[in-house]
Amino acid sequence: MIVPLVEAVSGTCGGKAGALGALLRAGLPVPDGFVVSYDAYLAAVRDLDLGGPDDPDAMRPAIEARPVQASVIDALGRALDGLGDPPVAVRSSAANEDTGQASAAGQHESFLAVRGAGEVADAVRACWASLFSPRAIDYRRDNRRDDRRDDRRDDRRDDRRDDRRDDRPSDDLAMAVIVQRHLDAEVSGVMFTPADPYGATEIEASWGLGPSVVGGTVTPDAYRVAEDGSVTRTIADKRTRLDRRGRQLVVSDVPAPARDRPAIDDATATRLARLGKEIAALRGGPQDIEWAIADGRIWVLQARPVTAAPPPPSGTSDTPAGALTGTPGSRGTVTGTARIVRGPGDFARVHPGDILVCPFTDPAWTPLLRIAAGVVTETGGVLSHAAIVARELGIPAVLGVPDATGRLHDGTVVTIDGSTGAVTATNA
């Protein structure tokens, strides 16, 4: 039921935990922890009358209403004592999550700064229930409709590594949960290793904890580390950061002098790129890696296959006159009606074919990406969850357009180019 993270494999602990277990066994810097395996989840839901597998009205509330078994809480307490009872991160590791076919980026729950067996048990239950959140169900439905993913899955079945097990049908719904030491990161970010051995590693970085970068609530610094070790960088105006204060997560303003200061130097970017290549070689392909720096040390928080590579740097400066510009996030050009969305209260106004224009895209907004023709955000980077999902869905995305919700007007017809980062209003 409780598996040390170093022993985790995908067949019993999910793709996310299986990958981290493999990295730990290889001696790479992953925070220590343990996994609440599929067995605990299956025991918790075995006798629930859950209805159909995609019925969130029945399944999610039923899981949330059931107290975690005392035996599970006791096991969590012992495992936490073994770590020294520190603050921990509690993260989902679902079946078919973090695979080469679908990332499920941001679709399930994660919690930081959790302390004590009772709080951890509540977070574990919330991770179990998030398997049946509307956004997770929508994501699975979309992937089932894509026959090309089935073809790619068949092609890869002969390419499993020794930490993968096939004693479970690939389409089972099950949720394991990772519990790891929480890191109070000074800097966090994401990197994508190249598909081409001679390609460049893409890195994004910002101050504080990682959700600011992966969630797209800040526009991060962007670094490109070439095969010869040369580094090019674009330094962003990083206005906010997320940090732990006791048991709370706090968003604070970054002091003005630090906003446009590089979050990492070129030497650190080069070290990250070398580490990324080592992980990619171990995992057998290009990797999407979440990382953090705490007390001056680089840590790996997640590694999963790259499901949809970001656009290459734009080689053109031919931006249309009057166009807004941002970071190219997902290839393609599309024209549609701009729909300004500042929060859930605006969701009902989005119609198929609209261009979603928003401050940033919370993972809960994923269903909107399925009906939108494209997306424009005011903050966020090319490696954020929203950009990854946009690329998986094949819709153009332009990220980090300052004041996009104010400069573009609701109902205006706009054209967005996800390969160059240009956003052009085609009528007043």
PDB file of N, CA, C and O in Angstrom, residues 36 41 44-45 59-69 72 76 90-94 97 106-112 114 117-136 140 174-179:
ATOM      1  N   VAL A  36       1.564   6.277  -2.231  1.00  0.00           N
ATOM      2  CA  VAL A  36       0.343   5.553  -1.869  1.00  0.00           C
ATOM      3  C   VAL A  36      -0.116   4.876  -3.160  1.00  0.00           C
ATOM      4  O   VAL A  36      -0.584   5.541  -4.085  1.00  0.00           O
ATOM      5  N   TYR A  41      -6.040   3.099  -3.405  1.00  0.00           N
ATOM      6  CA  TYR A  41      -7.167   3.702  -4.114  1.00  0.00           C
ATOM      7  C   TYR A  41      -8.240   2.658  -4.424  1.00  0.00           C
ATOM      8  O   TYR A  41      -9.435   2.892  -4.183  1.00  0.00           O
ATOM      9  N   ALA A  44     -10.189   1.768  -1.477  1.00  0.00           N
ATOM     10  CA  ALA A  44     -11.064   2.852  -1.015  1.00  0.00           C
ATOM     11  C   ALA A  44     -12.348   2.950  -1.820  1.00  0.00           C
ATOM     12  O   ALA A  44     -13.384   3.354  -1.293  1.00  0.00           O
ATOM     13  N   VAL A  45     -12.309   2.576  -3.096  1.00  0.00           N
ATOM     14  CA  VAL A  45     -13.487   2.753  -3.957  1.00  0.00           C
ATOM     15  C   VAL A  45     -14.191   1.443  -4.287  1.00  0.00           C
ATOM     16  O   VAL A  45     -15.214   1.453  -4.970  1.00  0.00           O
ATOM     17  N   MET A  59     -19.167   9.911  -9.105  1.00  0.00           N
ATOM     18  CA  MET A  59     -17.897   9.363  -8.646  1.00  0.00           C
ATOM     19  C   MET A  59     -17.119  10.321  -7.755  1.00  0.00           C
ATOM     20  O   MET A  59     -16.638   9.926  -6.689  1.00  0.00           O
ATOM     21  N   ARG A  60     -16.983  11.549  -8.179  1.00  0.00           N
ATOM     22  CA  ARG A  60     -16.168  12.461  -7.392  1.00  0.00           C
ATOM     23  C   ARG A  60     -16.758  12.717  -6.007  1.00  0.00           C
ATOM     24  O   ARG A  60     -16.045  12.599  -4.998  1.00  0.00           O
ATOM     25  N   PRO A  61     -18.048  13.057  -5.887  1.00  0.00           N
ATOM     26  CA  PRO A  61     -18.598  13.281  -4.541  1.00  0.00           C
ATOM     27  C   PRO A  61     -18.536  12.041  -3.651  1.00  0.00           C
ATOM     28  O   PRO A  61     -18.352  12.157  -2.443  1.00  0.00           O
ATOM     29  N   ALA A  62     -18.705  10.860  -4.249  1.00  0.00           N
ATOM     30  CA  ALA A  62     -18.667   9.636  -3.441  1.00  0.00           C
ATOM     31  C   ALA A  62     -17.294   9.434  -2.830  1.00  0.00           C
ATOM     32  O   ALA A  62     -17.171   9.035  -1.661  1.00  0.00           O
ATOM     33  N   ILE A  63     -16.239   9.706  -3.594  1.00  0.00           N
ATOM     34  CA  ILE A  63     -14.888   9.565  -3.058  1.00  0.00           C
ATOM     35  C   ILE A  63     -14.612  10.634  -2.012  1.00  0.00           C
ATOM     36  O   ILE A  63     -14.050  10.366  -0.944  1.00  0.00           O
ATOM     37  N   GLU A  64     -15.027  11.872  -2.300  1.00  0.00           N
ATOM     38  CA  GLU A  64     -14.769  12.967  -1.360  1.00  0.00           C
ATOM     39  C   GLU A  64     -15.500  12.775  -0.041  1.00  0.00           C
ATOM     40  O   GLU A  64     -15.022  13.228   1.016  1.00  0.00           O
ATOM     41  N   ALA A  65     -16.651  12.114  -0.075  1.00  0.00           N
ATOM     42  CA  ALA A  65     -17.460  11.957   1.137  1.00  0.00           C
ATOM     43  C   ALA A  65     -16.969  10.830   2.037  1.00  0.00           C
ATOM     44  O   ALA A  65     -17.346  10.776   3.207  1.00  0.00           O
ATOM     45  N   ARG A  66     -16.172   9.936   1.512  1.00  0.00           N
ATOM     46  CA  ARG A  66     -15.754   8.771   2.298  1.00  0.00           C
ATOM     47  C   ARG A  66     -14.464   9.073   3.046  1.00  0.00           C
ATOM     48  O   ARG A  66     -13.457   9.435   2.448  1.00  0.00           O
ATOM     49  N   PRO A  67     -14.440   8.936   4.363  1.00  0.00           N
ATOM     50  CA  PRO A  67     -13.200   9.144   5.122  1.00  0.00           C
ATOM     51  C   PRO A  67     -12.126   8.150   4.699  1.00  0.00           C
ATOM     52  O   PRO A  67     -12.421   7.003   4.337  1.00  0.00           O
ATOM     53  N   VAL A  68     -10.889   8.606   4.712  1.00  0.00           N
ATOM     54  CA  VAL A  68      -9.778   7.708   4.423  1.00  0.00           C
ATOM     55  C   VAL A  68      -9.686   6.671   5.539  1.00  0.00           C
ATOM     56  O   VAL A  68      -9.841   6.988   6.726  1.00  0.00           O
ATOM     57  N   GLN A  69      -9.464   5.427   5.160  1.00  0.00           N
ATOM     58  CA  GLN A  69      -9.426   4.343   6.133  1.00  0.00           C
ATOM     59  C   GLN A  69      -8.367   4.597   7.207  1.00  0.00           C
ATOM     60  O   GLN A  69      -7.283   5.111   6.930  1.00  0.00           O
ATOM     61  N   VAL A  72      -4.963   3.319   6.458  1.00  0.00           N
ATOM     62  CA  VAL A  72      -4.176   4.139   5.533  1.00  0.00           C
ATOM     63  C   VAL A  72      -3.558   5.321   6.281  1.00  0.00           C
ATOM     64  O   VAL A  72      -2.387   5.659   6.077  1.00  0.00           O
ATOM     65  N   LEU A  76       0.324   6.165   6.639  1.00  0.00           N
ATOM     66  CA  LEU A  76       0.868   7.469   6.267  1.00  0.00           C
ATOM     67  C   LEU A  76       1.683   8.064   7.417  1.00  0.00           C
ATOM     68  O   LEU A  76       2.760   8.629   7.198  1.00  0.00           O
ATOM     69  N   VAL A  90       2.147  16.658  -2.053  1.00  0.00           N
ATOM     70  CA  VAL A  90       1.278  15.502  -2.326  1.00  0.00           C
ATOM     71  C   VAL A  90       0.802  15.654  -3.765  1.00  0.00           C
ATOM     72  O   VAL A  90       0.127  16.630  -4.099  1.00  0.00           O
ATOM     73  N   ARG A  91       1.147  14.671  -4.624  1.00  0.00           N
ATOM     74  CA  ARG A  91       0.933  14.846  -6.055  1.00  0.00           C
ATOM     75  C   ARG A  91       0.334  13.582  -6.660  1.00  0.00           C
ATOM     76  O   ARG A  91       0.701  12.458  -6.297  1.00  0.00           O
ATOM     77  N   SER A  92      -0.555  13.785  -7.605  1.00  0.00           N
ATOM     78  CA  SER A  92      -1.206  12.667  -8.284  1.00  0.00           C
ATOM     79  C   SER A  92      -0.211  11.896  -9.137  1.00  0.00           C
ATOM     80  O   SER A  92       0.763  12.446  -9.649  1.00  0.00           O
ATOM     81  N   SER A  93      -0.495  10.595  -9.306  1.00  0.00           N
ATOM     82  CA  SER A  93       0.262   9.753 -10.237  1.00  0.00           C
ATOM     83  C   SER A  93      -0.712   8.724 -10.798  1.00  0.00           C
ATOM     84  O   SER A  93      -0.770   7.580 -10.336  1.00  0.00           O
ATOM     85  N   ALA A  94      -1.492   9.153 -11.785  1.00  0.00           N
ATOM     86  CA  ALA A  94      -2.589   8.331 -12.285  1.00  0.00           C
ATOM     87  C   ALA A  94      -2.117   7.369 -13.364  1.00  0.00           C
ATOM     88  O   ALA A  94      -1.082   7.562 -14.004  1.00  0.00           O
ATOM     89  N   GLU A  97      -1.139   8.656 -16.972  1.00  0.00           N
ATOM     90  CA  GLU A  97      -0.668  10.035 -16.834  1.00  0.00           C
ATOM     91  C   GLU A  97       0.836  10.043 -17.068  1.00  0.00           C
ATOM     92  O   GLU A  97       1.536   9.111 -16.709  1.00  0.00           O
ATOM     93  N   GLY A 106      -1.506  19.102 -15.632  1.00  0.00           N
ATOM     94  CA  GLY A 106      -2.360  19.925 -14.799  1.00  0.00           C
ATOM     95  C   GLY A 106      -3.769  19.420 -14.599  1.00  0.00           C
ATOM     96  O   GLY A 106      -4.598  20.128 -14.027  1.00  0.00           O
ATOM     97  N   GLN A 107      -4.069  18.194 -15.039  1.00  0.00           N
ATOM     98  CA  GLN A 107      -5.454  17.728 -14.997  1.00  0.00           C
ATOM     99  C   GLN A 107      -5.855  17.162 -13.636  1.00  0.00           C
ATOM    100  O   GLN A 107      -7.036  17.083 -13.324  1.00  0.00           O
ATOM    101  N   HIS A 108      -4.891  16.736 -12.824  1.00  0.00           N
ATOM    102  CA  HIS A 108      -5.188  16.175 -11.510  1.00  0.00           C
ATOM    103  C   HIS A 108      -4.593  17.063 -10.420  1.00  0.00           C
ATOM    104  O   HIS A 108      -3.754  17.920 -10.693  1.00  0.00           O
ATOM    105  N   GLU A 109      -5.022  16.829  -9.193  1.00  0.00           N
ATOM    106  CA  GLU A 109      -4.649  17.715  -8.097  1.00  0.00           C
ATOM    107  C   GLU A 109      -3.229  17.464  -7.588  1.00  0.00           C
ATOM    108  O   GLU A 109      -2.723  16.343  -7.621  1.00  0.00           O
ATOM    109  N   SER A 110      -2.620  18.536  -7.112  1.00  0.00           N
ATOM    110  CA  SER A 110      -1.362  18.481  -6.379  1.00  0.00           C
ATOM    111  C   SER A 110      -1.439  19.489  -5.244  1.00  0.00           C
ATOM    112  O   SER A 110      -2.120  20.519  -5.369  1.00  0.00           O
ATOM    113  N   PHE A 111      -0.725  19.206  -4.161  1.00  0.00           N
ATOM    114  CA  PHE A 111      -0.762  20.076  -2.984  1.00  0.00           C
ATOM    115  C   PHE A 111       0.647  20.249  -2.449  1.00  0.00           C
ATOM    116  O   PHE A 111       1.417  19.290  -2.383  1.00  0.00           O
ATOM    117  N   LEU A 112       0.978  21.468  -2.043  1.00  0.00           N
ATOM    118  CA  LEU A 112       2.271  21.758  -1.439  1.00  0.00           C
ATOM    119  C   LEU A 112       2.079  22.179   0.012  1.00  0.00           C
ATOM    120  O   LEU A 112       0.989  22.554   0.427  1.00  0.00           O
ATOM    121  N   VAL A 114       2.010  20.548   2.844  1.00  0.00           N
ATOM    122  CA  VAL A 114       1.082  19.734   3.642  1.00  0.00           C
ATOM    123  C   VAL A 114       1.849  19.162   4.835  1.00  0.00           C
ATOM    124  O   VAL A 114       2.992  18.716   4.690  1.00  0.00           O
ATOM    125  N   ALA A 117      -0.198  13.495   9.243  1.00  0.00           N
ATOM    126  CA  ALA A 117      -0.899  12.382   8.599  1.00  0.00           C
ATOM    127  C   ALA A 117      -2.333  12.742   8.223  1.00  0.00           C
ATOM    128  O   ALA A 117      -2.828  12.330   7.161  1.00  0.00           O
ATOM    129  N   GLY A 118      -3.028  13.503   9.072  1.00  0.00           N
ATOM    130  CA  GLY A 118      -4.412  13.851   8.766  1.00  0.00           C
ATOM    131  C   GLY A 118      -4.526  14.718   7.524  1.00  0.00           C
ATOM    132  O   GLY A 118      -5.360  14.456   6.651  1.00  0.00           O
ATOM    133  N   GLU A 119      -3.687  15.761   7.441  1.00  0.00           N
ATOM    134  CA  GLU A 119      -3.717  16.634   6.267  1.00  0.00           C
ATOM    135  C   GLU A 119      -3.274  15.893   5.016  1.00  0.00           C
ATOM    136  O   GLU A 119      -3.830  16.092   3.928  1.00  0.00           O
ATOM    137  N   VAL A 120      -2.285  15.029   5.153  1.00  0.00           N
ATOM    138  CA  VAL A 120      -1.827  14.258   3.995  1.00  0.00           C
ATOM    139  C   VAL A 120      -2.940  13.328   3.519  1.00  0.00           C
ATOM    140  O   VAL A 120      -3.176  13.179   2.318  1.00  0.00           O
ATOM    141  N   ALA A 121      -3.645  12.697   4.461  1.00  0.00           N
ATOM    142  CA  ALA A 121      -4.748  11.813   4.079  1.00  0.00           C
ATOM    143  C   ALA A 121      -5.822  12.579   3.310  1.00  0.00           C
ATOM    144  O   ALA A 121      -6.357  12.083   2.309  1.00  0.00           O
ATOM    145  N   ASP A 122      -6.144  13.789   3.766  1.00  0.00           N
ATOM    146  CA  ASP A 122      -7.134  14.595   3.043  1.00  0.00           C
ATOM    147  C   ASP A 122      -6.656  14.933   1.637  1.00  0.00           C
ATOM    148  O   ASP A 122      -7.433  14.916   0.673  1.00  0.00           O
ATOM    149  N   ALA A 123      -5.362  15.244   1.500  1.00  0.00           N
ATOM    150  CA  ALA A 123      -4.815  15.563   0.187  1.00  0.00           C
ATOM    151  C   ALA A 123      -4.801  14.329  -0.714  1.00  0.00           C
ATOM    152  O   ALA A 123      -5.077  14.435  -1.916  1.00  0.00           O
ATOM    153  N   VAL A 124      -4.496  13.167  -0.159  1.00  0.00           N
ATOM    154  CA  VAL A 124      -4.533  11.925  -0.936  1.00  0.00           C
ATOM    155  C   VAL A 124      -5.944  11.685  -1.474  1.00  0.00           C
ATOM    156  O   VAL A 124      -6.144  11.361  -2.648  1.00  0.00           O
ATOM    157  N   ARG A 125      -6.944  11.844  -0.611  1.00  0.00           N
ATOM    158  CA  ARG A 125      -8.331  11.639  -1.041  1.00  0.00           C
ATOM    159  C   ARG A 125      -8.710  12.628  -2.135  1.00  0.00           C
ATOM    160  O   ARG A 125      -9.402  12.270  -3.102  1.00  0.00           O
ATOM    161  N   ALA A 126      -8.253  13.876  -2.019  1.00  0.00           N
ATOM    162  CA  ALA A 126      -8.549  14.866  -3.054  1.00  0.00           C
ATOM    163  C   ALA A 126      -7.885  14.492  -4.382  1.00  0.00           C
ATOM    164  O   ALA A 126      -8.462  14.719  -5.457  1.00  0.00           O
ATOM    165  N   CYS A 127      -6.694  13.922  -4.325  1.00  0.00           N
ATOM    166  CA  CYS A 127      -6.047  13.442  -5.550  1.00  0.00           C
ATOM    167  C   CYS A 127      -6.856  12.301  -6.162  1.00  0.00           C
ATOM    168  O   CYS A 127      -7.058  12.265  -7.392  1.00  0.00           O
ATOM    169  N   TRP A 128      -7.313  11.364  -5.334  1.00  0.00           N
ATOM    170  CA  TRP A 128      -8.155  10.275  -5.844  1.00  0.00           C
ATOM    171  C   TRP A 128      -9.385  10.856  -6.550  1.00  0.00           C
ATOM    172  O   TRP A 128      -9.722  10.454  -7.665  1.00  0.00           O
ATOM    173  N   ALA A 129     -10.053  11.792  -5.890  1.00  0.00           N
ATOM    174  CA  ALA A 129     -11.290  12.343  -6.455  1.00  0.00           C
ATOM    175  C   ALA A 129     -11.036  13.113  -7.741  1.00  0.00           C
ATOM    176  O   ALA A 129     -11.900  13.157  -8.630  1.00  0.00           O
ATOM    177  N   SER A 130      -9.852  13.724  -7.865  1.00  0.00           N
ATOM    178  CA  SER A 130      -9.570  14.531  -9.052  1.00  0.00           C
ATOM    179  C   SER A 130      -9.464  13.686 -10.316  1.00  0.00           C
ATOM    180  O   SER A 130      -9.491  14.229 -11.430  1.00  0.00           O
ATOM    181  N   LEU A 131      -9.372  12.375 -10.165  1.00  0.00           N
ATOM    182  CA  LEU A 131      -9.422  11.498 -11.332  1.00  0.00           C
ATOM    183  C   LEU A 131     -10.733  11.671 -12.084  1.00  0.00           C
ATOM    184  O   LEU A 131     -10.821  11.403 -13.285  1.00  0.00           O
ATOM    185  N   PHE A 132     -11.773  12.154 -11.378  1.00  0.00           N
ATOM    186  CA  PHE A 132     -13.105  12.303 -11.959  1.00  0.00           C
ATOM    187  C   PHE A 132     -13.575  13.747 -11.977  1.00  0.00           C
ATOM    188  O   PHE A 132     -14.767  14.024 -11.981  1.00  0.00           O
ATOM    189  N   SER A 133     -12.623  14.684 -11.987  1.00  0.00           N
ATOM    190  CA  SER A 133     -13.000  16.082 -12.160  1.00  0.00           C
ATOM    191  C   SER A 133     -13.451  16.292 -13.602  1.00  0.00           C
ATOM    192  O   SER A 133     -13.061  15.557 -14.511  1.00  0.00           O
ATOM    193  N   PRO A 134     -14.299  17.283 -13.846  1.00  0.00           N
ATOM    194  CA  PRO A 134     -14.744  17.529 -15.231  1.00  0.00           C
ATOM    195  C   PRO A 134     -13.594  17.717 -16.202  1.00  0.00           C
ATOM    196  O   PRO A 134     -13.637  17.247 -17.336  1.00  0.00           O
ATOM    197  N   ARG A 135     -12.534  18.438 -15.768  1.00  0.00           N
ATOM    198  CA  ARG A 135     -11.438  18.675 -16.707  1.00  0.00           C
ATOM    199  C   ARG A 135     -10.683  17.390 -17.029  1.00  0.00           C
ATOM    200  O   ARG A 135     -10.266  17.178 -18.177  1.00  0.00           O
ATOM    201  N   ALA A 136     -10.500  16.499 -16.028  1.00  0.00           N
ATOM    202  CA  ALA A 136      -9.798  15.244 -16.284  1.00  0.00           C
ATOM    203  C   ALA A 136     -10.621  14.339 -17.203  1.00  0.00           C
ATOM    204  O   ALA A 136     -10.082  13.682 -18.099  1.00  0.00           O
ATOM    205  N   ARG A 140      -9.632  12.969 -20.977  1.00  0.00           N
ATOM    206  CA  ARG A 140      -9.619  11.554 -21.386  1.00  0.00           C
ATOM    207  C   ARG A 140     -10.513  11.341 -22.600  1.00  0.00           C
ATOM    208  O   ARG A 140     -10.165  10.584 -23.511  1.00  0.00           O
ATOM    209  N   ALA A 174      -7.077   4.430 -12.404  1.00  0.00           N
ATOM    210  CA  ALA A 174      -6.565   4.232 -11.051  1.00  0.00           C
ATOM    211  C   ALA A 174      -5.652   5.397 -10.717  1.00  0.00           C
ATOM    212  O   ALA A 174      -5.059   6.014 -11.592  1.00  0.00           O
ATOM    213  N   MET A 175      -5.556   5.697  -9.431  1.00  0.00           N
ATOM    214  CA  MET A 175      -4.772   6.843  -8.987  1.00  0.00           C
ATOM    215  C   MET A 175      -3.860   6.445  -7.838  1.00  0.00           C
ATOM    216  O   MET A 175      -4.323   6.004  -6.781  1.00  0.00           O
ATOM    217  N   ALA A 176      -2.565   6.557  -8.059  1.00  0.00           N
ATOM    218  CA  ALA A 176      -1.605   6.507  -6.971  1.00  0.00           C
ATOM    219  C   ALA A 176      -1.263   7.946  -6.590  1.00  0.00           C
ATOM    220  O   ALA A 176      -1.580   8.892  -7.327  1.00  0.00           O
ATOM    221  N   VAL A 177      -0.628   8.127  -5.438  1.00  0.00           N
ATOM    222  CA  VAL A 177      -0.325   9.472  -4.957  1.00  0.00           C
ATOM    223  C   VAL A 177       1.101   9.503  -4.412  1.00  0.00           C
ATOM    224  O   VAL A 177       1.481   8.658  -3.597  1.00  0.00           O
ATOM    225  N   ILE A 178       1.873  10.476  -4.885  1.00  0.00           N
ATOM    226  CA  ILE A 178       3.256  10.672  -4.432  1.00  0.00           C
ATOM    227  C   ILE A 178       3.261  11.623  -3.242  1.00  0.00           C
ATOM    228  O   ILE A 178       2.589  12.651  -3.246  1.00  0.00           O
ATOM    229  N   VAL A 179       4.036  11.269  -2.221  1.00  0.00           N
ATOM    230  CA  VAL A 179       4.250  12.144  -1.061  1.00  0.00           C
ATOM    231  C   VAL A 179       5.760  12.345  -0.945  1.00  0.00           C
ATOM    232  O   VAL A 179       6.501  11.397  -0.722  1.00  0.00           O
TER     233      VAL A 179
END
